[in-house]
Short mmCIF file of N, CA, C and O and ligand atoms in Angstrom, two decimals:
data_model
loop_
_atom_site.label_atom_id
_atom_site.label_comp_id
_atom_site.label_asym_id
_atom_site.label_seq_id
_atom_site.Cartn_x
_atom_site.Cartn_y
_atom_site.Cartn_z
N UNK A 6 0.84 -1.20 0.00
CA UNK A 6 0.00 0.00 0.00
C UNK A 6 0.87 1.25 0.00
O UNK A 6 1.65 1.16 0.94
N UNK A 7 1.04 2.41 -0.70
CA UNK A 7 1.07 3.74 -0.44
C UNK A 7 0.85 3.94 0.54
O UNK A 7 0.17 3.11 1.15
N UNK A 8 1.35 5.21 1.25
CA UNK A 8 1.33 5.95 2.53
C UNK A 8 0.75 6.89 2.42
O UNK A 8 1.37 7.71 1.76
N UNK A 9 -0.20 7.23 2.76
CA UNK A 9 -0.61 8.81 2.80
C UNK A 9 -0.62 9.53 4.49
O UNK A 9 -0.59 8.90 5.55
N UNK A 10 -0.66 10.82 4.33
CA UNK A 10 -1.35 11.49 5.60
C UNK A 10 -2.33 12.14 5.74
O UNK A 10 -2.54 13.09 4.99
N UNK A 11 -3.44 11.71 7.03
CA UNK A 11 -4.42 11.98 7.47
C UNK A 11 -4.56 13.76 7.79
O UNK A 11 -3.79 14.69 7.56
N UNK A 12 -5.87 13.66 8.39
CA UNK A 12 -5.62 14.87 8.65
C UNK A 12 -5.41 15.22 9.80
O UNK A 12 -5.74 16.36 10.13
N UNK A 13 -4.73 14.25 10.86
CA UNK A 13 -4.48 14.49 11.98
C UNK A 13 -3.12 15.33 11.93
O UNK A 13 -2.66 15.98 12.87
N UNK A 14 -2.58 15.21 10.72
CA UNK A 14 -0.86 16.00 10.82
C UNK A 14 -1.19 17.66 11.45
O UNK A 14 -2.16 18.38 11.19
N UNK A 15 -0.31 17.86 12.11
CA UNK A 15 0.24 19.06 12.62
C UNK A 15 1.12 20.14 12.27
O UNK A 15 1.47 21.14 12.91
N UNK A 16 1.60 19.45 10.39
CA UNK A 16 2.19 20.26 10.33
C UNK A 16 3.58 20.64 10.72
O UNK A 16 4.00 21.78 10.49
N UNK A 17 4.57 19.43 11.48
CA UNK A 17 5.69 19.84 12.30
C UNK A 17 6.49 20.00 10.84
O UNK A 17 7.01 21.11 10.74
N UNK A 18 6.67 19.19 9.76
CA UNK A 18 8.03 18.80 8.64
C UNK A 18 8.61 17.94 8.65
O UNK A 18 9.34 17.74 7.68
N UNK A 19 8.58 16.94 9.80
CA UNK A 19 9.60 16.04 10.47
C UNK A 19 9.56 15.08 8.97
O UNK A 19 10.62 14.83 8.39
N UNK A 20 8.35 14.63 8.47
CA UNK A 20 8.17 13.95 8.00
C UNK A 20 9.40 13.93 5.67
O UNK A 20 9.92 13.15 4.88
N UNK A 21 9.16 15.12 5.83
CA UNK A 21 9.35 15.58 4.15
C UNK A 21 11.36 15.43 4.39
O UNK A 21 11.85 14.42 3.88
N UNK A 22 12.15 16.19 4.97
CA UNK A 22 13.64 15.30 4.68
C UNK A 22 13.67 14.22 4.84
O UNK A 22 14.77 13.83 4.45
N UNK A 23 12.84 13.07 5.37
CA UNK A 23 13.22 11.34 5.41
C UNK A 23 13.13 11.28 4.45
O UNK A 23 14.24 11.03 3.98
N UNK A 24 11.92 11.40 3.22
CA UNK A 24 11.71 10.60 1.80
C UNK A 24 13.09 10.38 0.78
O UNK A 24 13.85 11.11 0.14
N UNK A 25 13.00 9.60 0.92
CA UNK A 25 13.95 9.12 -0.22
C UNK A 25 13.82 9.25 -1.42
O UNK A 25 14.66 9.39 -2.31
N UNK A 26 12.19 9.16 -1.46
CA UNK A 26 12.13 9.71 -3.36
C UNK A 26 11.40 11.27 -3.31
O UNK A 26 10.88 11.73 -4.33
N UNK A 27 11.42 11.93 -2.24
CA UNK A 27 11.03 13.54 -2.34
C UNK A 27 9.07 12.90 -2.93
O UNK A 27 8.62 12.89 -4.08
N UNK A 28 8.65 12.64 -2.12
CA UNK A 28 7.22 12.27 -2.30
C UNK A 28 6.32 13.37 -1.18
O UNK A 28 5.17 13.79 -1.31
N UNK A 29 7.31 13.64 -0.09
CA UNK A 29 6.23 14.43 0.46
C UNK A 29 6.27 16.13 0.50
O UNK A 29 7.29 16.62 0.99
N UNK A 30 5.58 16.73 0.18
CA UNK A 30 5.47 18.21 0.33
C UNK A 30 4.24 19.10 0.93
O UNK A 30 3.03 18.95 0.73
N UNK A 31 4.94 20.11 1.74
CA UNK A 31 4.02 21.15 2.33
C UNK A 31 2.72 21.15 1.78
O UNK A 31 2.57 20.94 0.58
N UNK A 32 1.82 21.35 2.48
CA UNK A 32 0.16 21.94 1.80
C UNK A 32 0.24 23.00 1.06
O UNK A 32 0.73 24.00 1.58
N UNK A 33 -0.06 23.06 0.13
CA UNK A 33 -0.75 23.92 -0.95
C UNK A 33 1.17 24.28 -2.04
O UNK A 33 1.37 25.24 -2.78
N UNK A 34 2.03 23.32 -1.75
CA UNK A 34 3.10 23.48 -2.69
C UNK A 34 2.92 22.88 -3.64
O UNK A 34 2.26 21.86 -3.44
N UNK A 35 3.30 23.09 -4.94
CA UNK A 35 2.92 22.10 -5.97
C UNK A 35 4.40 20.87 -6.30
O UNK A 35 5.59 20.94 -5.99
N UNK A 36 3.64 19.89 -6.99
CA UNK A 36 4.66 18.70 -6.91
C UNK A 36 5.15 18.81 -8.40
O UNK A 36 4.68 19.44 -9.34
N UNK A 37 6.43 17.85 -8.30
CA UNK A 37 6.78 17.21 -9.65
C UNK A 37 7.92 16.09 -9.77
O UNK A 37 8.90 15.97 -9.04
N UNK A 38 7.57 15.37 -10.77
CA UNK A 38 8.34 14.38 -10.83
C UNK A 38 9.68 14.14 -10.19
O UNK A 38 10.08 13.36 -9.33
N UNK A 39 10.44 15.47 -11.18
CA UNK A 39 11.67 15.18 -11.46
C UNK A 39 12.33 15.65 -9.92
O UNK A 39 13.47 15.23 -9.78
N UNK A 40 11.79 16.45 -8.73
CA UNK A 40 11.82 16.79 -8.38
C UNK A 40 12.66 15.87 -6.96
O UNK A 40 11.95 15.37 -6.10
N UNK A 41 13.77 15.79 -6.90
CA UNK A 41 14.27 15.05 -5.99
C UNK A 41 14.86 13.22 -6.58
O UNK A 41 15.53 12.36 -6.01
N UNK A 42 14.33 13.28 -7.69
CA UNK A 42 14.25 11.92 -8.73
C UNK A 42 15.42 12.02 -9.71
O UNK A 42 15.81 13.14 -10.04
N UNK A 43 15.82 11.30 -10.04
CA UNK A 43 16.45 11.18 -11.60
C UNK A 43 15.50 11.19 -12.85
O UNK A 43 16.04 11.04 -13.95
N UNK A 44 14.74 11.27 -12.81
CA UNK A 44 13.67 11.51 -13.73
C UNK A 44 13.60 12.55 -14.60
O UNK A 44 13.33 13.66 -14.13
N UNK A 45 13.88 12.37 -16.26
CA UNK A 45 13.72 13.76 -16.88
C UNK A 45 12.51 13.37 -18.19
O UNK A 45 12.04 12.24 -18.31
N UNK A 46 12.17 14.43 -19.02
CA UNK A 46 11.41 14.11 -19.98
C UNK A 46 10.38 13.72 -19.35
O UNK A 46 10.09 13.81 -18.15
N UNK A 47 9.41 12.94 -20.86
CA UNK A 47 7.88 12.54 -20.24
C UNK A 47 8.10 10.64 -19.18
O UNK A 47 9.02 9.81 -19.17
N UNK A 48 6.76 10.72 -18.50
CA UNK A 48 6.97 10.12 -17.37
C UNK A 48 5.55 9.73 -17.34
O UNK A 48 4.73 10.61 -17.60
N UNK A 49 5.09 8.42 -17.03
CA UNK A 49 3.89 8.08 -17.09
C UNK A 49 3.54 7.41 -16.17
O UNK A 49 3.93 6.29 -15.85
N UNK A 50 2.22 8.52 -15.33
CA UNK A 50 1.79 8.32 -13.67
C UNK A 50 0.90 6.94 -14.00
O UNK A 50 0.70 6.26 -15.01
N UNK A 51 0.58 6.90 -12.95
CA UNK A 51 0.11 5.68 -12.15
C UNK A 51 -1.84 5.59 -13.14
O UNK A 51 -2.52 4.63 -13.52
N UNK A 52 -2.02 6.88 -13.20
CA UNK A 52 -3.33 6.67 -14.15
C UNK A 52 -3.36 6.76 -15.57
O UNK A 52 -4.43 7.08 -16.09
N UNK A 53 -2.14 6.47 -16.47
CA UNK A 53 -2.39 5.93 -17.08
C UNK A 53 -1.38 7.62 -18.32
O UNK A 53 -0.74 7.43 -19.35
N UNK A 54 -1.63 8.99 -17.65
CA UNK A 54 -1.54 10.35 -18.46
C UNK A 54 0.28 10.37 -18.62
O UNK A 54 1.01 9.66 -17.92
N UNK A 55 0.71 11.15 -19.51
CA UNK A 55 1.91 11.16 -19.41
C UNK A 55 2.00 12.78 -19.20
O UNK A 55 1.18 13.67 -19.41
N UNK A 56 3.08 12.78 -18.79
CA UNK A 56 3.83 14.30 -18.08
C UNK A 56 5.22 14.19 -18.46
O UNK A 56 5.92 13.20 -18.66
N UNK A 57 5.53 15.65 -18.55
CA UNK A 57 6.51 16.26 -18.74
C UNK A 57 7.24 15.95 -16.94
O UNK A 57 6.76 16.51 -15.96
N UNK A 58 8.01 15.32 -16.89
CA UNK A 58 9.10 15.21 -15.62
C UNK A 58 8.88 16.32 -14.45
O UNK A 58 8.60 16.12 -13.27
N UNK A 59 9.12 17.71 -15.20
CA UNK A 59 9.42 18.63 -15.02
C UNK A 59 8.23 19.70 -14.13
O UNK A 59 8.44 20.65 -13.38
N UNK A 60 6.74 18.94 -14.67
CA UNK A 60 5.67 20.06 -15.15
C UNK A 60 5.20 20.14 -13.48
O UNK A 60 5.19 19.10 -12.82
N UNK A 61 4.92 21.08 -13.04
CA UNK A 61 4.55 21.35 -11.58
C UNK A 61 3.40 21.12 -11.41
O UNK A 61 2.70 21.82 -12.14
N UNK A 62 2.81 20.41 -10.75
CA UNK A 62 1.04 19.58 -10.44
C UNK A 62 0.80 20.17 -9.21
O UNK A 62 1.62 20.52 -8.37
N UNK A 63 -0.69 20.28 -9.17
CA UNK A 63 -1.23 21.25 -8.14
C UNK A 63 -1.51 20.10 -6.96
O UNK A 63 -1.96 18.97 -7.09
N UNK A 64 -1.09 20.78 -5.83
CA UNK A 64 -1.30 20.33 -4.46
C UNK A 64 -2.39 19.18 -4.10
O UNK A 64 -3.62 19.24 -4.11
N UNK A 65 -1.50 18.12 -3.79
CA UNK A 65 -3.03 17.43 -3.37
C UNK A 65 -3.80 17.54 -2.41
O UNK A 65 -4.96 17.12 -2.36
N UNK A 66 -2.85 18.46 -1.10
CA UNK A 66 -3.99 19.21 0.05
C UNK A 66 -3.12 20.96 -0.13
O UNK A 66 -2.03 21.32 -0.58
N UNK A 67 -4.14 21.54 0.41
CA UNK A 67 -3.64 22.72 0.80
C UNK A 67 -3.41 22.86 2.55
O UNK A 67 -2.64 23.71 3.00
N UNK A 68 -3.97 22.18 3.21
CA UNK A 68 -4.17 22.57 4.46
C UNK A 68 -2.84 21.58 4.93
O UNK A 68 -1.93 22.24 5.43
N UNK A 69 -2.56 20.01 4.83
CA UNK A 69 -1.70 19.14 5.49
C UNK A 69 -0.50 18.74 4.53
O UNK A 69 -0.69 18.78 3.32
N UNK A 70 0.98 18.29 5.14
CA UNK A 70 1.34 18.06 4.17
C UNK A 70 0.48 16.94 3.62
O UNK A 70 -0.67 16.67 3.97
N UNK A 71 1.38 16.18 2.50
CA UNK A 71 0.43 15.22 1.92
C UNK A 71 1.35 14.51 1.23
O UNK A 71 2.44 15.08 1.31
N UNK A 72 1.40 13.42 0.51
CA UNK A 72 2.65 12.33 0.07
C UNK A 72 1.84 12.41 -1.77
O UNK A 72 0.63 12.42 -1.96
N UNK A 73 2.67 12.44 -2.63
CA UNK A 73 2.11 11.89 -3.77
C UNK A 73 2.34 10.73 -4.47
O UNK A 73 3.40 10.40 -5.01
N UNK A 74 1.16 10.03 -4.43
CA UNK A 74 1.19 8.15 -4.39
C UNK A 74 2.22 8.06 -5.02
O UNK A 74 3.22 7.62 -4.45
N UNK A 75 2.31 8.68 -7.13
CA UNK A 75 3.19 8.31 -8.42
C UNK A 75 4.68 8.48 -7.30
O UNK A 75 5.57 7.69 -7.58
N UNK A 76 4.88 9.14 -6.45
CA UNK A 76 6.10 8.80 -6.03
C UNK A 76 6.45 8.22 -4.61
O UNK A 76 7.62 8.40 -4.25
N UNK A 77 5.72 7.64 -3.84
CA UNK A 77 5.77 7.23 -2.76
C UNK A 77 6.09 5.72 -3.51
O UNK A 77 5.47 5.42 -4.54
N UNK A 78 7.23 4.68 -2.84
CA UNK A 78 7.60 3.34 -2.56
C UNK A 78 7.01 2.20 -1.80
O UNK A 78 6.65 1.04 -2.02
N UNK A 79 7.09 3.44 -0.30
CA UNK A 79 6.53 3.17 0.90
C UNK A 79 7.78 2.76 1.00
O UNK A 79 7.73 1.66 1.54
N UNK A 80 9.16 3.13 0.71
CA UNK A 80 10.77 3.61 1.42
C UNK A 80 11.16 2.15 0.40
O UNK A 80 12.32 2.18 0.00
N UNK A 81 10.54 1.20 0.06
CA UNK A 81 11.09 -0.44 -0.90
C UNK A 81 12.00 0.37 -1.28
O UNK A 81 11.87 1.55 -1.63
N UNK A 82 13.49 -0.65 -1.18
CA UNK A 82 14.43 -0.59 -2.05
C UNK A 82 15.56 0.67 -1.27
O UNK A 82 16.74 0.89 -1.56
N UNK A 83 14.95 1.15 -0.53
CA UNK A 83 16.08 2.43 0.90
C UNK A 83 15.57 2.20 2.03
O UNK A 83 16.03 2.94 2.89
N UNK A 84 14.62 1.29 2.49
CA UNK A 84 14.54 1.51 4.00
C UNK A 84 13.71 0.10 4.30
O UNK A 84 12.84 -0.21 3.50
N UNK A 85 13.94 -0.66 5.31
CA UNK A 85 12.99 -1.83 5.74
C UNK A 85 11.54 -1.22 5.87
O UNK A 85 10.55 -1.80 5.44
N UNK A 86 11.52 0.09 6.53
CA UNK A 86 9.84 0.70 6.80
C UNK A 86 10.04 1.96 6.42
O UNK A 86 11.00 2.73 6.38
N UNK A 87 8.99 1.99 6.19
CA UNK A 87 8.09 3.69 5.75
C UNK A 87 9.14 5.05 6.96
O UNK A 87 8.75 5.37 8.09
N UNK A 88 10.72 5.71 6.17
CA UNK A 88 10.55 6.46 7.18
C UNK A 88 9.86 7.62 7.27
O UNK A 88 10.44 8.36 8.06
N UNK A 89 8.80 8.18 6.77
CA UNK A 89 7.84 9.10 7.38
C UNK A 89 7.08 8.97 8.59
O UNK A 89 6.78 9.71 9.53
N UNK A 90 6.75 7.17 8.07
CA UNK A 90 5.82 6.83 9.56
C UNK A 90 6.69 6.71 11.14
O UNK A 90 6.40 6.82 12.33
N UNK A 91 7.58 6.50 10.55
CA UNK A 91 8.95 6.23 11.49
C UNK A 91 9.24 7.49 12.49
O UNK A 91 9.22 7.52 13.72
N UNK A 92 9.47 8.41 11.67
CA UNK A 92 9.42 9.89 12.55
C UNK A 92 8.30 10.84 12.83
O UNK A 92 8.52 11.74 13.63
N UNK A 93 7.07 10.75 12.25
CA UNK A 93 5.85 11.35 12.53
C UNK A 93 5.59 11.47 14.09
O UNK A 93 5.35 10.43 14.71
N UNK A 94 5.62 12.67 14.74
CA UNK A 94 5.13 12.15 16.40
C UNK A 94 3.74 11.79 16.62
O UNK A 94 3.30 11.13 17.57
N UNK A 95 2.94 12.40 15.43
CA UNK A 95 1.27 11.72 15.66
C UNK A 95 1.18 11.11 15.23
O UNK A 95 -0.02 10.86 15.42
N UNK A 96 1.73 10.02 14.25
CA UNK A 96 1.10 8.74 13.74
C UNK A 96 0.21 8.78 13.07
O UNK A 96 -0.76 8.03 13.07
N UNK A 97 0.55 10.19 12.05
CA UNK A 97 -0.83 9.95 10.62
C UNK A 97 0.09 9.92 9.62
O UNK A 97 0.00 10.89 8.87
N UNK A 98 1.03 9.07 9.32
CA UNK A 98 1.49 8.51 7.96
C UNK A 98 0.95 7.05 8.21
O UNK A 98 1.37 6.32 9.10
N UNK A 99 -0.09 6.70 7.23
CA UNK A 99 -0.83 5.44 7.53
C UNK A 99 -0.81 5.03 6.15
O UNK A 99 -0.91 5.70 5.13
N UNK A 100 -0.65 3.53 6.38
CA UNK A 100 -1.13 2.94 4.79
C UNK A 100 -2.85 3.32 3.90
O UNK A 100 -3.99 3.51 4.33
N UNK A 101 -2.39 3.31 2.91
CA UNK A 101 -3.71 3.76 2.31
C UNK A 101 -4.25 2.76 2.10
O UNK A 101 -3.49 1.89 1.68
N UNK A 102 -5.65 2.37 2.24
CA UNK A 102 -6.56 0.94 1.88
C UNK A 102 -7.05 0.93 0.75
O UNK A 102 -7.50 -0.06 0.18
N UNK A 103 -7.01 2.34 0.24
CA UNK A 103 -7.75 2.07 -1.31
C UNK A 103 -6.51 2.21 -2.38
O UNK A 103 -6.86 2.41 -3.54
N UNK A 104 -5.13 2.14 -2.11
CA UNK A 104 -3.77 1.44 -3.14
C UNK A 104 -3.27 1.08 -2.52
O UNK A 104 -2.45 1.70 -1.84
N UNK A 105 -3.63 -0.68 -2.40
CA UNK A 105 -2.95 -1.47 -2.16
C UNK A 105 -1.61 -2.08 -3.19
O UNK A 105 -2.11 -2.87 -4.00
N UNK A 106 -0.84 -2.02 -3.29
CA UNK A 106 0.41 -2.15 -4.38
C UNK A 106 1.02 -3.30 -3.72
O UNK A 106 1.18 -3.40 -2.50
N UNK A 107 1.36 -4.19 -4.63
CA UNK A 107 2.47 -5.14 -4.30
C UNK A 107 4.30 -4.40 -4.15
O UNK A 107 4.67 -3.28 -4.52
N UNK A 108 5.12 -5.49 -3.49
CA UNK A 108 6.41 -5.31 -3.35
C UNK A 108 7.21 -5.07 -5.05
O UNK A 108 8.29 -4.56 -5.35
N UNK A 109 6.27 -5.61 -5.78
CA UNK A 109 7.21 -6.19 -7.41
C UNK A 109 6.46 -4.30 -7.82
O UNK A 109 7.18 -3.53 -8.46
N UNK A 110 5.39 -3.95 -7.47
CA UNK A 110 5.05 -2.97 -8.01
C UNK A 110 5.71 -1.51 -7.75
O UNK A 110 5.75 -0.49 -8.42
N UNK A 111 6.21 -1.88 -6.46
CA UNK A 111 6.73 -0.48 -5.53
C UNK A 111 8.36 -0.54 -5.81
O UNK A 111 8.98 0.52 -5.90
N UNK A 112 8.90 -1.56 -5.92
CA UNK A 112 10.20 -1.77 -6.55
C UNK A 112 10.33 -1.28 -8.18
O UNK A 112 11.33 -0.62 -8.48
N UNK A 113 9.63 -1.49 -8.92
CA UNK A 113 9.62 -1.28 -10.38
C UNK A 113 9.50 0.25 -10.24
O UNK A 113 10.55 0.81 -10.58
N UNK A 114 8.24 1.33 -9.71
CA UNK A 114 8.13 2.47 -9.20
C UNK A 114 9.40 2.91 -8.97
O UNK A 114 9.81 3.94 -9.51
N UNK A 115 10.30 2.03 -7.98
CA UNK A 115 11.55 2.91 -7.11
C UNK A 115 12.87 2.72 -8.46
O UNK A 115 13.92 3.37 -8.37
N UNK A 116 12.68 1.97 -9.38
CA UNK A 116 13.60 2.00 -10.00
C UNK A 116 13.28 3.13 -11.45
O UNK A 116 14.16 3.76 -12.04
N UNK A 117 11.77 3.14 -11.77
CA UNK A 117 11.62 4.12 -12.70
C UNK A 117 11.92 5.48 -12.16
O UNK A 117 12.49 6.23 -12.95
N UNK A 118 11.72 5.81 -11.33
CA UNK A 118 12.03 7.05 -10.62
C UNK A 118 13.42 7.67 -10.69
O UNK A 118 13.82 8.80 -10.96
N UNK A 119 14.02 6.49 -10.33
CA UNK A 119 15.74 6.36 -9.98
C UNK A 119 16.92 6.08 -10.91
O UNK A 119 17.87 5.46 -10.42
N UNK A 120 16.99 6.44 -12.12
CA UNK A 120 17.45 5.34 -13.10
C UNK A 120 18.78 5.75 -13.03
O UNK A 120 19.65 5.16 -13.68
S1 SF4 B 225 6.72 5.73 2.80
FE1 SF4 B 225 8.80 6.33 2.26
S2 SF4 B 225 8.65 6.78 0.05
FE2 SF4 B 225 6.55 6.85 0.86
S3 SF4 B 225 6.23 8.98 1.42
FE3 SF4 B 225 6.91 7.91 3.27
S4 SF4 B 225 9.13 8.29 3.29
FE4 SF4 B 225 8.42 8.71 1.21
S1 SF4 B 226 5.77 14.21 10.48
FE1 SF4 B 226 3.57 13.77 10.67
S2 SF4 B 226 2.71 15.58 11.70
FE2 SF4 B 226 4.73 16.16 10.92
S3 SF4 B 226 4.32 17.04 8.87
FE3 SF4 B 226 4.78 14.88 8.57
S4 SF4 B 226 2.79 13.87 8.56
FE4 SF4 B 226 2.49 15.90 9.48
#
């Protein structure tokens, strides 16, 4: 499963220097691929659209940070566990129930990202 955060976050940051693939960012910052990734050129998310590496995508919360699935692992391939959930002091980096992803899926992810 992906990691996301609830809306219990507070807001501390603790969470956004652990990522290894730069998946999590402030509320209302916009994301992008290439952004912390080896990733250049077009890049094709998880639903299917292709993107420019580069192109800045609008916030998936404004109010909490928030993780974006196309680049979350859930740490496969840099860390035995999730370190967001690892350092969070409230315990809202939680697996998501509605993307459930296999290990072969989150590995393939960590290597397209990473090349
Ligand atoms: S589980 Fe790992 S890869 Fe996913 S957002 Fe948290 S720190 Fe980043
Ligand atoms: S560590 Fe937890 S409380 Fe702090 S910003 Fe990240 S998700 Fe929110």
């Amino acid at each position: 499963m992906a990691i996301f955060i609830t809306d219990e976050c507070i807001n501390c940051g603790a969470c956004e220097p652990e990522c290894p693939n730069n998946a999590i960012y402030e509320g209302g910052v916009e994301w992008s691929i290439a952004e912390g990734t080896g990733v250049q050129g077009d890049y094709e998310l998880e639903d299917g659209s292709v993107t420019d590496a580069e192109t800045e995508q609008s916030p998936v919360s404004d109010e909490f940070y928030y993780i974006v699935p196309d680049k979350c692992t859930e740490c496969k391939g840099f860390h035995e566990e999730p370190q967001c959930a690892a350092v969070c002091p409230v315990d809202c980096c939680v697996p998501d129930p509605d993307r459930e992803e296999t290990e072969e899926v989150l590995l393939e992810r960590k290597d397209r990202l990473h090349l």
